[in-house]
mmCIF file of C-alpha atoms in Angstrom:
data_model
loop_
_atom_site.group_PDB
_atom_site.id
_atom_site.type_symbol
_atom_site.label_atom_id
_atom_site.label_comp_id
_atom_site.label_asym_id
_atom_site.label_seq_id
_atom_site.Cartn_x
_atom_site.Cartn_y
_atom_site.Cartn_z
ATOM 1 C CA UNK P 653 28.095 -41.076 -15.261
ATOM 2 C CA UNK P 654 25.668 -43.630 -14.568
ATOM 3 C CA UNK P 655 21.931 -42.630 -14.431
ATOM 4 C CA UNK P 656 19.895 -45.081 -12.810
ATOM 5 C CA UNK P 657 16.776 -45.552 -14.072
ATOM 6 C CA UNK P 658 14.016 -44.939 -11.062
ATOM 7 C CA UNK P 659 13.335 -47.678 -8.853
ATOM 8 C CA UNK P 660 9.300 -48.263 -9.137
ATOM 9 C CA UNK P 661 8.629 -47.253 -4.971
ATOM 10 C CA UNK P 662 10.392 -43.659 -6.589
ATOM 11 C CA UNK P 663 8.077 -43.655 -9.444
ATOM 12 C CA UNK P 664 5.454 -44.648 -7.217
ATOM 13 C CA UNK P 665 6.605 -41.727 -4.967
ATOM 14 C CA UNK P 666 6.327 -38.956 -7.886
ATOM 15 C CA UNK P 667 2.882 -40.309 -9.217
ATOM 16 C CA UNK P 668 1.962 -39.932 -5.049
ATOM 17 C CA UNK P 669 3.711 -36.334 -4.752
ATOM 18 C CA UNK P 670 1.950 -35.586 -8.341
ATOM 19 C CA UNK P 671 -1.670 -36.353 -7.792
ATOM 20 C CA UNK P 672 -0.802 -34.730 -3.902
ATOM 21 C CA UNK P 673 0.046 -31.390 -6.095
ATOM 22 C CA UNK P 674 -2.692 -31.283 -8.307
ATOM 23 C CA UNK P 675 -5.235 -31.936 -4.789
ATOM 24 C CA UNK P 676 -4.202 -28.922 -3.935
ATOM 25 C CA UNK P 677 -4.216 -26.520 -6.515
ATOM 26 C CA UNK P 678 -7.503 -27.969 -7.094
ATOM 27 C CA UNK P 679 -8.927 -27.557 -3.087
ATOM 28 C CA UNK P 680 -7.075 -23.511 -4.266
ATOM 29 C CA UNK P 681 -9.215 -23.262 -7.213
ATOM 30 C CA UNK P 682 -12.282 -23.607 -5.378
ATOM 31 C CA UNK P 683 -11.238 -21.775 -2.836
ATOM 32 C CA UNK P 684 -10.472 -18.242 -4.944
ATOM 33 C CA UNK P 685 -13.986 -19.535 -6.961
ATOM 34 C CA UNK P 686 -15.516 -19.658 -4.398
ATOM 35 C CA UNK P 687 -14.501 -16.448 -2.779
ATOM 36 C CA UNK P 688 -15.202 -14.645 -6.671
ATOM 37 C CA UNK P 689 -18.288 -15.401 -7.126
ATOM 38 C CA UNK P 690 -19.610 -14.982 -3.179
ATOM 39 C CA UNK P 691 -18.052 -11.632 -3.258
ATOM 40 C CA UNK P 692 -19.555 -11.416 -7.436
ATOM 41 C CA UNK P 693 -22.449 -11.932 -7.212
ATOM 42 C CA UNK P 694 -23.967 -11.991 -3.436
ATOM 43 C CA UNK P 695 -22.023 -8.605 -2.170
ATOM 44 C CA UNK P 696 -21.706 -7.079 -5.291
ATOM 45 C CA UNK P 697 -24.297 -7.663 -7.419
ATOM 46 C CA UNK P 698 -26.138 -8.398 -4.934
ATOM 47 C CA UNK P 699 -26.409 -4.917 -3.560
ATOM 48 C CA UNK P 700 -27.766 -3.438 -7.376
ATOM 49 C CA UNK P 701 -31.682 -1.598 -6.917
ATOM 50 C CA UNK P 702 -34.334 -3.089 -7.642
ATOM 51 C CA UNK P 703 -35.084 -7.111 -8.228
ATOM 52 C CA UNK P 704 -31.866 -6.876 -9.346
ATOM 53 C CA UNK P 705 -30.114 -7.589 -6.450
ATOM 54 C CA UNK P 706 -32.502 -10.131 -5.022
ATOM 55 C CA UNK P 707 -31.843 -11.905 -8.382
ATOM 56 C CA UNK P 708 -28.151 -12.041 -8.114
ATOM 57 C CA UNK P 709 -28.615 -13.586 -4.083
ATOM 58 C CA UNK P 710 -30.875 -16.300 -5.278
ATOM 59 C CA UNK P 711 -28.390 -17.024 -8.157
ATOM 60 C CA UNK P 712 -24.789 -17.631 -5.142
ATOM 61 C CA UNK P 713 -27.318 -19.543 -2.961
ATOM 62 C CA UNK P 714 -28.022 -21.735 -6.457
ATOM 63 C CA UNK P 715 -24.975 -22.277 -7.166
ATOM 64 C CA UNK P 716 -23.805 -22.521 -4.043
ATOM 65 C CA UNK P 717 -25.741 -25.345 -3.099
ATOM 66 C CA UNK P 718 -24.671 -26.602 -6.722
ATOM 67 C CA UNK P 719 -20.377 -25.968 -5.937
ATOM 68 C CA UNK P 720 -21.562 -27.410 -2.317
ATOM 69 C CA UNK P 721 -20.181 -31.175 -2.272
ATOM 70 C CA UNK P 722 -16.657 -30.373 -4.291
ATOM 71 C CA UNK P 723 -16.108 -27.303 -1.748
ATOM 72 C CA UNK P 724 -16.588 -29.224 1.086
ATOM 73 C CA UNK P 725 -14.289 -31.459 -0.024
ATOM 74 C CA UNK P 726 -11.800 -29.182 -0.618
ATOM 75 C CA UNK P 727 -11.975 -27.477 2.370
ATOM 76 C CA UNK P 728 -11.701 -31.509 4.473
ATOM 77 C CA UNK P 729 -8.661 -31.199 2.647
ATOM 78 C CA UNK P 730 -7.401 -28.438 3.412
ATOM 79 C CA UNK P 731 -7.569 -29.342 7.057
ATOM 80 C CA UNK P 732 -6.538 -32.942 6.516
ATOM 81 C CA UNK P 733 -2.771 -30.654 5.262
ATOM 82 C CA UNK P 734 -2.355 -28.220 7.958
ATOM 83 C CA UNK P 735 -3.245 -31.192 10.165
ATOM 84 C CA UNK P 736 -0.127 -32.649 8.674
ATOM 85 C CA UNK P 737 1.566 -29.864 8.884
ATOM 86 C CA UNK P 738 1.285 -29.842 13.168
ATOM 87 C CA UNK P 739 1.870 -32.989 13.097
ATOM 88 C CA UNK P 740 5.149 -31.969 11.136
ATOM 89 C CA UNK P 741 5.680 -28.416 12.327
ATOM 90 C CA UNK P 742 3.408 -27.687 15.318
ATOM 91 C CA UNK P 743 -0.356 -26.613 16.392
ATOM 92 C CA UNK P 744 0.692 -23.089 15.330
ATOM 93 C CA UNK P 745 2.312 -23.681 12.093
ATOM 94 C CA UNK P 746 -1.260 -25.985 10.982
ATOM 95 C CA UNK P 747 -2.472 -23.267 11.987
ATOM 96 C CA UNK P 748 -0.854 -20.262 9.873
ATOM 97 C CA UNK P 749 -0.661 -22.920 6.697
ATOM 98 C CA UNK P 750 -4.980 -23.482 6.383
ATOM 99 C CA UNK P 751 -4.936 -19.735 7.146
ATOM 100 C CA UNK P 752 -2.257 -18.606 4.674
ATOM 101 C CA UNK P 753 -4.363 -20.387 1.545
ATOM 102 C CA UNK P 754 -7.379 -18.949 2.652
ATOM 103 C CA UNK P 755 -5.374 -15.849 2.830
ATOM 104 C CA UNK P 756 -3.556 -16.742 -0.394
ATOM 105 C CA UNK P 757 -7.194 -17.900 -1.814
ATOM 106 C CA UNK P 758 -8.821 -14.362 -1.290
ATOM 107 C CA UNK P 759 -6.029 -12.451 -2.789
ATOM 108 C CA UNK P 760 -6.781 -13.849 -5.831
ATOM 109 C CA UNK P 761 -9.993 -13.602 -5.685
ATOM 110 C CA UNK P 762 -9.958 -10.048 -5.218
ATOM 111 C CA UNK P 763 -7.702 -9.222 -8.061
ATOM 112 C CA UNK P 764 -10.260 -11.073 -10.654
ATOM 113 C CA UNK P 765 -13.396 -9.309 -8.471
ATOM 114 C CA UNK P 766 -10.681 -5.710 -9.360
ATOM 115 C CA UNK P 767 -11.056 -5.972 -12.743
ATOM 116 C CA UNK P 768 -14.284 -7.530 -12.781
ATOM 117 C CA UNK P 769 -15.330 -4.139 -11.510
ATOM 118 C CA UNK P 770 -12.895 -2.008 -12.684
ATOM 119 C CA UNK P 771 -14.223 1.070 -9.388
ATOM 120 C CA UNK P 772 -15.485 -1.561 -7.439
ATOM 121 C CA UNK P 773 -19.283 -1.004 -8.253
ATOM 122 C CA UNK P 774 -21.347 -3.632 -9.834
ATOM 123 C CA UNK P 775 -23.487 -2.843 -12.643
ATOM 124 C CA UNK P 776 -26.409 -4.025 -15.099
ATOM 125 C CA UNK P 777 -24.038 -5.142 -17.568
ATOM 126 C CA UNK P 778 -21.712 -6.498 -15.435
ATOM 127 C CA UNK P 779 -24.172 -8.460 -13.319
ATOM 128 C CA UNK P 780 -25.879 -9.268 -15.942
ATOM 129 C CA UNK P 781 -23.213 -12.001 -17.562
ATOM 130 C CA UNK P 782 -22.149 -12.964 -14.495
ATOM 131 C CA UNK P 783 -25.683 -14.571 -13.055
ATOM 132 C CA UNK P 784 -26.028 -15.956 -16.626
ATOM 133 C CA UNK P 785 -22.541 -17.352 -16.701
ATOM 134 C CA UNK P 786 -23.737 -18.599 -12.858
ATOM 135 C CA UNK P 787 -27.493 -19.786 -13.673
ATOM 136 C CA UNK P 788 -25.923 -21.731 -16.142
ATOM 137 C CA UNK P 789 -23.094 -23.267 -14.378
ATOM 138 C CA UNK P 790 -21.150 -22.213 -16.024
ATOM 139 C CA UNK P 791 -19.086 -21.426 -12.985
ATOM 140 C CA UNK P 792 -19.237 -24.619 -11.585
ATOM 141 C CA UNK P 793 -15.959 -25.814 -10.359
ATOM 142 C CA UNK P 794 -16.589 -29.180 -11.642
ATOM 143 C CA UNK P 795 -16.462 -27.793 -15.200
ATOM 144 C CA UNK P 796 -13.158 -27.213 -14.734
ATOM 145 C CA UNK P 797 -11.138 -29.400 -17.513
ATOM 146 C CA UNK P 798 -8.252 -30.260 -15.257
ATOM 147 C CA UNK P 799 -9.565 -29.799 -11.560
ATOM 148 C CA UNK P 800 -13.115 -30.660 -12.276
ATOM 149 C CA UNK P 801 -12.904 -34.122 -11.233
ATOM 150 C CA UNK P 802 -9.924 -34.061 -8.764
ATOM 151 C CA UNK P 803 -12.797 -31.727 -7.433
ATOM 152 C CA UNK P 804 -15.923 -34.096 -7.838
ATOM 153 C CA UNK P 805 -13.450 -37.243 -6.175
ATOM 154 C CA UNK P 806 -12.330 -34.468 -3.174
ATOM 155 C CA UNK P 807 -16.423 -34.281 -2.558
ATOM 156 C CA UNK P 808 -17.564 -37.713 -2.937
ATOM 157 C CA UNK P 809 -14.424 -38.789 -0.415
ATOM 158 C CA UNK P 810 -16.026 -35.831 1.846
ATOM 159 C CA UNK P 811 -19.285 -37.951 2.191
#
């Protein structure tokens, strides 16, 4: 049997599909990371007594400020994907698609948080490590080796 080489249209389609899959994966990463950082710093460590709680909440707000353009781009992209599903399969399907992606991100975030806070409560050493990572920018979305560039592009597109 003869195997024909892909046409230029097929190659373009494959490249577009790969780029879209990368944008979708980057969007999921952004949503998961945001939920993880929020639950870790703002909720769990934010409840620590004394100055630790307010410091953790302030670190979360600073992280959120730095990462807002990428997050807005990711949320905008999720909305676009949901609209595409809605156009093809109806409004309910589009809404369900968006809700399912958010639920997936939340589930992954909660699994990650369960490994950091195994008994569900925050402690000084754990919160100090998370606070350091957040304030040093180590948890910033654009630092991801694969998704950072994609999220930066999505963030610029949201401007």
